[in-house]
Coordinates of N, CA, C and O and ligand atoms in Angstrom, one line a residue:
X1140 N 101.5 80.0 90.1 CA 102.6 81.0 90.2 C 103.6 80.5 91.2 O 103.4 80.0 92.3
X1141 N 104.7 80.7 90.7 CA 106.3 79.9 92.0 C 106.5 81.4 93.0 O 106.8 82.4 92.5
X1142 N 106.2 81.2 94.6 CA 106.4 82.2 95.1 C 107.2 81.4 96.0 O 107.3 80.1 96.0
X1143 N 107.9 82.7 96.7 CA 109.2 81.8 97.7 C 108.9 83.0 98.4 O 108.5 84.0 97.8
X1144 N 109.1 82.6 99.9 CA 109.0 83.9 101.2 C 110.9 84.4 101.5 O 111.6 83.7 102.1
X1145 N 111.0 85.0 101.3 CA 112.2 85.6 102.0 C 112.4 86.1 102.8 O 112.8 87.3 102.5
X1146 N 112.4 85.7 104.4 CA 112.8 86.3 105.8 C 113.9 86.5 106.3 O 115.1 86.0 106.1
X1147 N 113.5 87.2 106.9 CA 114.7 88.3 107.1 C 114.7 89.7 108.4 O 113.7 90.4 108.5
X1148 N 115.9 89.9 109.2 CA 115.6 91.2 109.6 C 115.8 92.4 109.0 O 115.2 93.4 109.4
X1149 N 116.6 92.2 108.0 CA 116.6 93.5 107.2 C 116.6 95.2 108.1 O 115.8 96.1 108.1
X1150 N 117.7 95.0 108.8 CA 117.6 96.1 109.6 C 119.1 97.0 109.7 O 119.4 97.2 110.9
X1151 N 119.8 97.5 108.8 CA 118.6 97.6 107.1 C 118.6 96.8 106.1 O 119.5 95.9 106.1
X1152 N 117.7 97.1 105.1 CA 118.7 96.2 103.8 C 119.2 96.7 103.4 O 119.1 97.9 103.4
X1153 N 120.3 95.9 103.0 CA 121.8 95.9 102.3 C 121.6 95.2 100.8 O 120.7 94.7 100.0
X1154 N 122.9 95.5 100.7 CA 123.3 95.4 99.2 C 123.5 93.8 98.5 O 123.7 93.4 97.3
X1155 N 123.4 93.0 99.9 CA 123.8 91.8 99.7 C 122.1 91.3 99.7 O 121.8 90.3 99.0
X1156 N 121.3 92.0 100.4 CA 119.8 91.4 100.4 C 119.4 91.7 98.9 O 119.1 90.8 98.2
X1157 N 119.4 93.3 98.3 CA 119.2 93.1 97.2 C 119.6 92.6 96.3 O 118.9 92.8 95.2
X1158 N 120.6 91.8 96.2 CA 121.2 90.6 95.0 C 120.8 89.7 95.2 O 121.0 89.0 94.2
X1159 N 120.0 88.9 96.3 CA 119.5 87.9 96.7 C 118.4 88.1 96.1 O 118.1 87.5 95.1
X1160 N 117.7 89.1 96.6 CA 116.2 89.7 96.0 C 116.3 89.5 94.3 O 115.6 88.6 93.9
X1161 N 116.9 90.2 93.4 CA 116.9 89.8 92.4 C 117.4 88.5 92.0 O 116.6 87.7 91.5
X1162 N 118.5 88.1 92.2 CA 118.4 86.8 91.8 C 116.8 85.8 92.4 O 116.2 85.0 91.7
X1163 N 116.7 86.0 93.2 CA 115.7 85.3 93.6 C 114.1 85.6 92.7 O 113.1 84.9 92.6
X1164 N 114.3 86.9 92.1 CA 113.7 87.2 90.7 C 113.4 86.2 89.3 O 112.4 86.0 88.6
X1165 N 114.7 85.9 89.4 CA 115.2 84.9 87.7 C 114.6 84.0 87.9 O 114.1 83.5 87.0
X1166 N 114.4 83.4 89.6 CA 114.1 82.0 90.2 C 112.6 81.6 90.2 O 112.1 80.5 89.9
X1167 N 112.0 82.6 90.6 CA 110.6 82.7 91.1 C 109.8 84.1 90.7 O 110.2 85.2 90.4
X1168 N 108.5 83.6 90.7 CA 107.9 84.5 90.1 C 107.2 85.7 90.9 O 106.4 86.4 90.3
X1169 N 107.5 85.9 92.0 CA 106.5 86.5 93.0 C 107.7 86.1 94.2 O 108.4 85.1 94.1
X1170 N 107.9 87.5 95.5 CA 108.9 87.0 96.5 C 108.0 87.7 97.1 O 107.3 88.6 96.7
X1171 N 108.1 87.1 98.5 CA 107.5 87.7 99.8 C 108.5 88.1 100.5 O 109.2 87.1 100.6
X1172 N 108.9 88.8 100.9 CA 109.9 89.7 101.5 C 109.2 90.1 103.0 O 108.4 91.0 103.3
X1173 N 109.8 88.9 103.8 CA 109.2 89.2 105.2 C 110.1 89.8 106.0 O 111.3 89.7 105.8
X1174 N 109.5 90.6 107.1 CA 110.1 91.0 107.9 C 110.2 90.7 109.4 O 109.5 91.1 110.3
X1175 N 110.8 90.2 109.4 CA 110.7 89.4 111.2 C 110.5 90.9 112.3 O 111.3 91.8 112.5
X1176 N 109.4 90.6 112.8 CA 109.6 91.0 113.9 C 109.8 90.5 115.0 O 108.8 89.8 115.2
X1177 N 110.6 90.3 115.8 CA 111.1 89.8 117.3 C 111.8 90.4 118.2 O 112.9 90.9 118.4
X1178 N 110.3 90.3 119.0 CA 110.6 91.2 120.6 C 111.6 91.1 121.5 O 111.7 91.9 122.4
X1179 N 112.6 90.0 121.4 CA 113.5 89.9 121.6 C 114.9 90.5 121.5 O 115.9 90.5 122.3
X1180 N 114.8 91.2 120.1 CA 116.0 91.7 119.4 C 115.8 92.8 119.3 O 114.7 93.2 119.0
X1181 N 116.7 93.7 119.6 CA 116.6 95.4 120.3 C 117.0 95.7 118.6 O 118.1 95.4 118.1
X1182 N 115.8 96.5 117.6 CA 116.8 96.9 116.2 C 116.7 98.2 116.6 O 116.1 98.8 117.5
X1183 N 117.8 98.7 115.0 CA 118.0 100.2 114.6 C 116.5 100.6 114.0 O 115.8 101.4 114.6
X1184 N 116.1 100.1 113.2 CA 114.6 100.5 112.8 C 113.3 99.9 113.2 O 113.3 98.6 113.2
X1185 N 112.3 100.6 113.4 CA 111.3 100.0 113.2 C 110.8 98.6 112.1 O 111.6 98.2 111.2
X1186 N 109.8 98.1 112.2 CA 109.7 97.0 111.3 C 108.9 97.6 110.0 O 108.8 97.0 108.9
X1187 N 108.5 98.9 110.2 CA 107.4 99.8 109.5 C 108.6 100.3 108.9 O 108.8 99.9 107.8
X1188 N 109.7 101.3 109.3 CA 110.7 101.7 108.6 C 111.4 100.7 107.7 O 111.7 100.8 106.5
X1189 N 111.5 100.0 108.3 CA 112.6 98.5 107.4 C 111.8 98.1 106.3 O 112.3 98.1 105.2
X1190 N 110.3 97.7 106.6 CA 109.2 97.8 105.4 C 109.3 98.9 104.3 O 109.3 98.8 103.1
X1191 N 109.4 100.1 105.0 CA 109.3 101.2 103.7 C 110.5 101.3 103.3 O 110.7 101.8 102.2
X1192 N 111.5 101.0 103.9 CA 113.1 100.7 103.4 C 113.4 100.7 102.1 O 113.8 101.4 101.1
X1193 N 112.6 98.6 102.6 CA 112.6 97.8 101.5 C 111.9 98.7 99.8 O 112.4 99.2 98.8
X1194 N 110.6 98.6 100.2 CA 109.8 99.2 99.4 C 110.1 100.3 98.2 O 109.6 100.4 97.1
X1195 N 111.0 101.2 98.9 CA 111.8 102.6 98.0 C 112.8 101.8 97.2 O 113.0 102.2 96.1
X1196 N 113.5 100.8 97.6 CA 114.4 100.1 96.7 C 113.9 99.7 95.5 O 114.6 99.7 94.4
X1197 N 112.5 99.1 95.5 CA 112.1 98.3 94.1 C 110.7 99.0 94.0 O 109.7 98.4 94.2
X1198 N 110.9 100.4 93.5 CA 109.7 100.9 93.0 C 108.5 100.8 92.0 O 107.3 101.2 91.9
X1199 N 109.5 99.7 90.9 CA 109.0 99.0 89.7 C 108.7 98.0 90.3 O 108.2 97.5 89.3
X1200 N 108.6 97.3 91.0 CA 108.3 95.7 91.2 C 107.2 95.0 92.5 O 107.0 94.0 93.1
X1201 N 106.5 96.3 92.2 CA 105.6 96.0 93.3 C 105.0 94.8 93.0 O 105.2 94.0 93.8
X1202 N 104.4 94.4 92.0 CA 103.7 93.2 91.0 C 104.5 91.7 91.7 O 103.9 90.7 91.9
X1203 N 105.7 92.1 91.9 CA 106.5 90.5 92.0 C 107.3 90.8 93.0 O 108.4 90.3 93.1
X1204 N 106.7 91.8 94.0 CA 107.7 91.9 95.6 C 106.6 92.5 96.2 O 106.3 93.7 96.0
X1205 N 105.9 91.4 97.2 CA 105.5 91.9 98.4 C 106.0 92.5 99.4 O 107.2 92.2 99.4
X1206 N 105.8 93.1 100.2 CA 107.1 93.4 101.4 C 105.9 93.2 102.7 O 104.9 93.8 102.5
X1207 N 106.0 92.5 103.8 CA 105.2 92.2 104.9 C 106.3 92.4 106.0 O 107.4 92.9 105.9
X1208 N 105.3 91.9 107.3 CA 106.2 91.4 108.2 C 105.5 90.2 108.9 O 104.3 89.8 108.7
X1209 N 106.6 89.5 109.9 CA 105.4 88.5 110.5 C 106.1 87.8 112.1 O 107.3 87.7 112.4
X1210 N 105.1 87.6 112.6 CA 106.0 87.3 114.4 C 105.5 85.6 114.4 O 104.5 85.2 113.8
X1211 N 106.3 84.9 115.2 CA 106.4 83.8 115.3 C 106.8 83.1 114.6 O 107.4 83.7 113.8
X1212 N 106.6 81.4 114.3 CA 107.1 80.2 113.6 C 106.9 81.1 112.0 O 106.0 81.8 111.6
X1213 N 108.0 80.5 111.3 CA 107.9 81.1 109.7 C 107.3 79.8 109.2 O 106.6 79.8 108.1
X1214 N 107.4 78.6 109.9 CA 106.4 77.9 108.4 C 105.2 77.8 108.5 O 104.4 77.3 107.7
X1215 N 105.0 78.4 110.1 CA 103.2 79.1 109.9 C 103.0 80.1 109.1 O 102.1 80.2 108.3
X1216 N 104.0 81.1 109.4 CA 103.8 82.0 108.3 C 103.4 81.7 106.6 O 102.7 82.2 105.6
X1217 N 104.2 80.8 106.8 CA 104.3 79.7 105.1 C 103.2 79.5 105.2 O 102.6 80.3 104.5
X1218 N 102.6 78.9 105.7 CA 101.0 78.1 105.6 C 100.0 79.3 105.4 O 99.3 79.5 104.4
X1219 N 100.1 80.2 106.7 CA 99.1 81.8 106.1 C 99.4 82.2 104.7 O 98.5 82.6 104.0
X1220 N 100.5 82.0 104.3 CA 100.3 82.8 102.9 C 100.4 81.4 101.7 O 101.0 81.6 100.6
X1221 N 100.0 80.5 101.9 CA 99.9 79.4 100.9 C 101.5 79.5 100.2 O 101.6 79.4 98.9
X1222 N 102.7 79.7 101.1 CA 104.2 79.3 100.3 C 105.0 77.9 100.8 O 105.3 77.6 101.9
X1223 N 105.3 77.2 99.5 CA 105.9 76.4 100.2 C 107.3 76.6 100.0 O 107.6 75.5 99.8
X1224 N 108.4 77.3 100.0 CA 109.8 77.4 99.2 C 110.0 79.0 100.1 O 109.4 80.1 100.0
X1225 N 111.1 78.6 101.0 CA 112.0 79.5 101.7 C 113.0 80.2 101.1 O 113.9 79.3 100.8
X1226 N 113.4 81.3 100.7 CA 114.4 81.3 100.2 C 115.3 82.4 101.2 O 114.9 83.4 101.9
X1227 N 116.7 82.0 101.0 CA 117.8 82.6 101.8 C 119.1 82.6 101.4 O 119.5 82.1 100.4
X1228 N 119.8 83.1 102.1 CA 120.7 83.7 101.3 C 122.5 83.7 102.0 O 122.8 84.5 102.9
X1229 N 123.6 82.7 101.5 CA 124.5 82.3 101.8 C 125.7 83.4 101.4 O 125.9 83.9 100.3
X1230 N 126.4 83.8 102.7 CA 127.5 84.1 102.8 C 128.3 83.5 103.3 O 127.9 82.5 103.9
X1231 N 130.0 83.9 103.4 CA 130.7 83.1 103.6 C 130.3 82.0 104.2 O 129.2 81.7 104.4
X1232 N 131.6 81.2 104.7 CA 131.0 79.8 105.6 C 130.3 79.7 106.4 O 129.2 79.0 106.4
X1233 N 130.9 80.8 107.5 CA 129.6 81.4 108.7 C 128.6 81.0 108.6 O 128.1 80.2 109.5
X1234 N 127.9 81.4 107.6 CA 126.5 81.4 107.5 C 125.9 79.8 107.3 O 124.8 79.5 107.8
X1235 N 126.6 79.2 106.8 CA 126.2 77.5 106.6 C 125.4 76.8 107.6 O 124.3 76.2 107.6
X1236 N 126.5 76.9 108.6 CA 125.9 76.0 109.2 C 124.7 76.4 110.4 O 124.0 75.6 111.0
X1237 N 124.5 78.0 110.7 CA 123.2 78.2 111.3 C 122.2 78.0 110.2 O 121.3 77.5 110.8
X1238 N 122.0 78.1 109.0 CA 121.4 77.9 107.6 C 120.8 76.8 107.6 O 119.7 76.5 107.3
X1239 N 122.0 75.7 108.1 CA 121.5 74.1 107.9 C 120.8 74.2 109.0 O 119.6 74.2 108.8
X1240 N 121.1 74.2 110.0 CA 119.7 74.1 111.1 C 118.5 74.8 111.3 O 117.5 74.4 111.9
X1241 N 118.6 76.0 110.7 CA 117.2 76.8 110.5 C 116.4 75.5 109.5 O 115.7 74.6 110.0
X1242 N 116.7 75.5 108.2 CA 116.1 74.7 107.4 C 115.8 73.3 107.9 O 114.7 72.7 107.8
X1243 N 117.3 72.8 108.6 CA 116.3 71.3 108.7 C 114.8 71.6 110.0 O 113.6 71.3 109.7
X1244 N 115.2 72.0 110.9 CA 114.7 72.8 112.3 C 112.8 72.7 111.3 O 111.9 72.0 111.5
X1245 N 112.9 74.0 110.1 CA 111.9 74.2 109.2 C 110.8 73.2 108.6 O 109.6 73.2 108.4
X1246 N 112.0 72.3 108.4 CA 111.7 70.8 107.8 C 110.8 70.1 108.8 O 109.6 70.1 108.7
X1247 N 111.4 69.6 109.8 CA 111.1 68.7 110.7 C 109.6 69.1 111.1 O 108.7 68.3 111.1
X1248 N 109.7 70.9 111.5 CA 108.4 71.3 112.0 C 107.2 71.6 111.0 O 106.1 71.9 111.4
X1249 N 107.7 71.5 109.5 CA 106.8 71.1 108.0 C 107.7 70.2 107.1 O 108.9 70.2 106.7
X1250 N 106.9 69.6 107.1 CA 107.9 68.8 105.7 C 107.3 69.3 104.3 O 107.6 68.7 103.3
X1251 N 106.5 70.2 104.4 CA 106.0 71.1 102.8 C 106.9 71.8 102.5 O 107.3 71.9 101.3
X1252 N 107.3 72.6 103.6 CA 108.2 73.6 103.2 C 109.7 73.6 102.7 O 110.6 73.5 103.5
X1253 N 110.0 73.7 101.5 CA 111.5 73.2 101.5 C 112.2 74.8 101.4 O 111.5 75.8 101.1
X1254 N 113.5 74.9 101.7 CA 114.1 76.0 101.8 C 115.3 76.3 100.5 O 116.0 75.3 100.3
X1255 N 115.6 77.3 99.8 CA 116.2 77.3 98.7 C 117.4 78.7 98.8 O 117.0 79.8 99.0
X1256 N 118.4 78.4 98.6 CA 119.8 79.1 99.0 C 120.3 79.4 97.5 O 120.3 78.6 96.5
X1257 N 120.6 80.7 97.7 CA 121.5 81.7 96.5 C 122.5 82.5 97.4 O 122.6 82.7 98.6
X1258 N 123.2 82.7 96.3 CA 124.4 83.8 97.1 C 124.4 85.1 96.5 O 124.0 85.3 95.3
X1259 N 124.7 85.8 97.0 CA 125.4 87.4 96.4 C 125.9 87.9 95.5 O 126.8 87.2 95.0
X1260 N 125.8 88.7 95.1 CA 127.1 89.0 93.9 C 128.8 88.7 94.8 O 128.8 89.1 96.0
X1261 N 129.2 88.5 94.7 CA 130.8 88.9 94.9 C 131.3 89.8 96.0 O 132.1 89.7 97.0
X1262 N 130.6 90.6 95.6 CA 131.2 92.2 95.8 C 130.1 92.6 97.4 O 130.2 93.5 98.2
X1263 N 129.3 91.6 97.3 CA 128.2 91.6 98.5 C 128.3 90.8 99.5 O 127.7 91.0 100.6
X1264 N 129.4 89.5 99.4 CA 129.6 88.1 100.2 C 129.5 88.5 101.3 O 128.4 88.2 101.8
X1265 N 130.6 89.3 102.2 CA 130.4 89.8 103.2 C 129.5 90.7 104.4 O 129.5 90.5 105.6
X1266 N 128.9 91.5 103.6 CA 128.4 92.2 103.8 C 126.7 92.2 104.8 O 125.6 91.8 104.2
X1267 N 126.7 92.6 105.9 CA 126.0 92.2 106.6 C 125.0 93.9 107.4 O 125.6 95.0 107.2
X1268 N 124.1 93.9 107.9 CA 123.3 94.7 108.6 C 124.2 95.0 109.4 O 124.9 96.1 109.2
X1269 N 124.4 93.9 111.0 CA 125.6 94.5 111.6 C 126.5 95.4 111.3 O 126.6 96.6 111.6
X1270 N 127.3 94.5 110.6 CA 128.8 95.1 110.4 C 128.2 96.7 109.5 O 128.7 97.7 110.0
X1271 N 127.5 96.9 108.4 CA 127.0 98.1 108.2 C 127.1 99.1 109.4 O 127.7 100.1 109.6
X1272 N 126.0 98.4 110.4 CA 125.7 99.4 111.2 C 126.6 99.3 112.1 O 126.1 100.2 112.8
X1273 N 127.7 98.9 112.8 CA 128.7 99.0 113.3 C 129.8 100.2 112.6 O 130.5 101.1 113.1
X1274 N 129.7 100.0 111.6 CA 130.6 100.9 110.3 C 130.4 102.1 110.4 O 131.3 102.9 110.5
X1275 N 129.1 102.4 110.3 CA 128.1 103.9 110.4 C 128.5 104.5 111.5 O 129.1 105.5 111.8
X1276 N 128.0 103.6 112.1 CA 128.4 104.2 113.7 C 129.3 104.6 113.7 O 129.1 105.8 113.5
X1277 N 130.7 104.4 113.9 CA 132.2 104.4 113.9 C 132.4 105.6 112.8 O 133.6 106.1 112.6
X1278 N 131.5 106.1 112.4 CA 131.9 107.2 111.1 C 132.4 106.6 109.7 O 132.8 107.3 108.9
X1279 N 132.4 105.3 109.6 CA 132.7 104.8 108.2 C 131.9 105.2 107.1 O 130.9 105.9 107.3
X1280 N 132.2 104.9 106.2 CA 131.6 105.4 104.7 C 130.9 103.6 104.5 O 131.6 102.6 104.6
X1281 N 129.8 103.6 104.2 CA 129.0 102.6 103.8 C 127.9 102.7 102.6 O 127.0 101.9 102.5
X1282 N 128.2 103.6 101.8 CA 127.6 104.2 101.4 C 127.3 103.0 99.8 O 126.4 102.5 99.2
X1283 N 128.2 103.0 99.8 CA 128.8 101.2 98.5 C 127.9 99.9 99.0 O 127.8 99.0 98.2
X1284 N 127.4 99.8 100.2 CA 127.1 98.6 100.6 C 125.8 98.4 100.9 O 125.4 97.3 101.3
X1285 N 124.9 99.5 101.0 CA 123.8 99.4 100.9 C 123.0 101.0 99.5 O 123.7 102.0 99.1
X1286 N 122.0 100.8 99.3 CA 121.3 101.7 98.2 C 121.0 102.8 99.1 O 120.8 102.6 100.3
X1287 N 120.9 103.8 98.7 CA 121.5 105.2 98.2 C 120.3 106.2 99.1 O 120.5 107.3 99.7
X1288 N 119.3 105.5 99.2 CA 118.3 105.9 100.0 C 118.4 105.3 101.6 O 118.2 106.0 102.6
X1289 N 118.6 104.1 101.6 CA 118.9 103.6 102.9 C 119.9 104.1 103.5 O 119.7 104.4 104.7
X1290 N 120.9 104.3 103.1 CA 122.7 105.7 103.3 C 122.3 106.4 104.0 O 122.6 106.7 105.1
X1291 N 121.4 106.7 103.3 CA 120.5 107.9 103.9 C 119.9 108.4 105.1 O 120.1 109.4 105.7
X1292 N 118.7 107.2 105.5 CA 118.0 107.3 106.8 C 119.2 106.4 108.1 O 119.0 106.0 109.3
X1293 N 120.1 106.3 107.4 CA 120.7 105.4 108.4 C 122.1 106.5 109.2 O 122.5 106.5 110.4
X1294 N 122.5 107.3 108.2 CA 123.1 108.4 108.7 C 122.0 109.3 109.9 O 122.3 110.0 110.9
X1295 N 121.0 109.2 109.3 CA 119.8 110.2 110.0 C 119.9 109.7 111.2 O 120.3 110.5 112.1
X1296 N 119.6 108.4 111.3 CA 119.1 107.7 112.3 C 120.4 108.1 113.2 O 120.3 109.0 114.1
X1297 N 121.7 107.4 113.0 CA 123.0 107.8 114.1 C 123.3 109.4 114.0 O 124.3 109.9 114.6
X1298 N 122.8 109.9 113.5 CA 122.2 111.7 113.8 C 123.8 111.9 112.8 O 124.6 112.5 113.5
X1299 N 124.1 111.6 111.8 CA 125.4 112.5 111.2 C 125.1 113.4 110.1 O 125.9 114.1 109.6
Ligands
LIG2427 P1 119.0 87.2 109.9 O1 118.7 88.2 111.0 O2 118.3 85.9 109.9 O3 120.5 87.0 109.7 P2 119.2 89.0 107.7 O4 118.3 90.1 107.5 O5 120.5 89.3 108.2 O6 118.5 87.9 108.6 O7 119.3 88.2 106.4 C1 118.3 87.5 105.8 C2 118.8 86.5 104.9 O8 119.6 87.1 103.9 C3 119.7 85.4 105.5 O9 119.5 84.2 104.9 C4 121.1 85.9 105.3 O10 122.0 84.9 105.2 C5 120.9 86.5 103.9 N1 121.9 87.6 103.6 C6 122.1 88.7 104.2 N2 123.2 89.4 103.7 C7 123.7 88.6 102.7 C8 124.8 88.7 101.8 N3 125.6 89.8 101.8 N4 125.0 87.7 100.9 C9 124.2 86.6 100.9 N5 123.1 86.5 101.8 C10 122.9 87.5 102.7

């Protein structure tokens, strides 16, 4: 079976992760949908929240979307779960060139693991956790840019 891990902070997911997520569907047969935890990085949700996030989004697809999480090196994580194929997800330019050094960075420290890049719909290119949650905050309407349930706890969460 072709599985590919998909990491990520996902805090929250967005509308641009779920287009990755499905396309990355058509691609592979099985996605691991990880969730980085790092002590480092102050998030809006829990990693247990952002897990059940994820989870409410693709209620049909439990079969071919795992949802985890995992702390430290990802292509250890790759080796714990027998994956060799990263997959991730390109927006504008921005994103290129930290992309290229995660991957080679990935490489160097496995050379099993190779990493595999899709984009967005269109209408998702931009569209980021941050800037969502910068949006929210500020009282913007975000409502378009992530799913309908996530709107939801994320208003909760900045108490509106
Ligand atoms: P990170 O904290 O590493 O940026 P994210 O949760 O923001 O993790 O994103 C996980 C992956 O999904 C990254 O490869 C990121 O580039 C990709 N991604 C996020 N949003 C989009 C989007 N709107 N279009 C394409 N790729 C995206």
């Amino acid at each position: 079976m072709s599985v590919a891990i998909y990491p990520g902070s996902f805090d929250p997911i967005t509308n641009g992760h779920v287009s990755i997520i499905r396309s990355g569907l058509v691609v592979f047969e099985k996605l691991i949908v990880a969730v980085l935890s790092n002590p480092k990085k102050q998030p809006l949700f829990t990693v247990n929240e952002r897990i059940q996030m994820i989870r409410e989004v693709f209620p049909k697809e439990e079969a071919q979307i795992e949802v985890d999480s995992f702390e430290g090196l990802l292509v250890d994580y790759c080796d714990r779960k027998g994956a060799r194929v990263v997959l991730r997800g390109l927006r504008a330019v921005a994103d290129f060139e930290y992309e290229l050094q995660m991957a080679n960075m990935n490489r160097h420290l496995n050379t099993k693991v190779e990493t595999v890049f899709l984009m967005a719909k269109d209408a998702y290119f931009y569209v980021s956790s941050n800037l969502v949650k910068e949006a929210a905050t500020l009282g913007g309407d975000v409502s378009k840019l992530v799913p309908a349930s996530v709107a939801d706890k994320l208003y909760a969460k900045l108490g509106r």
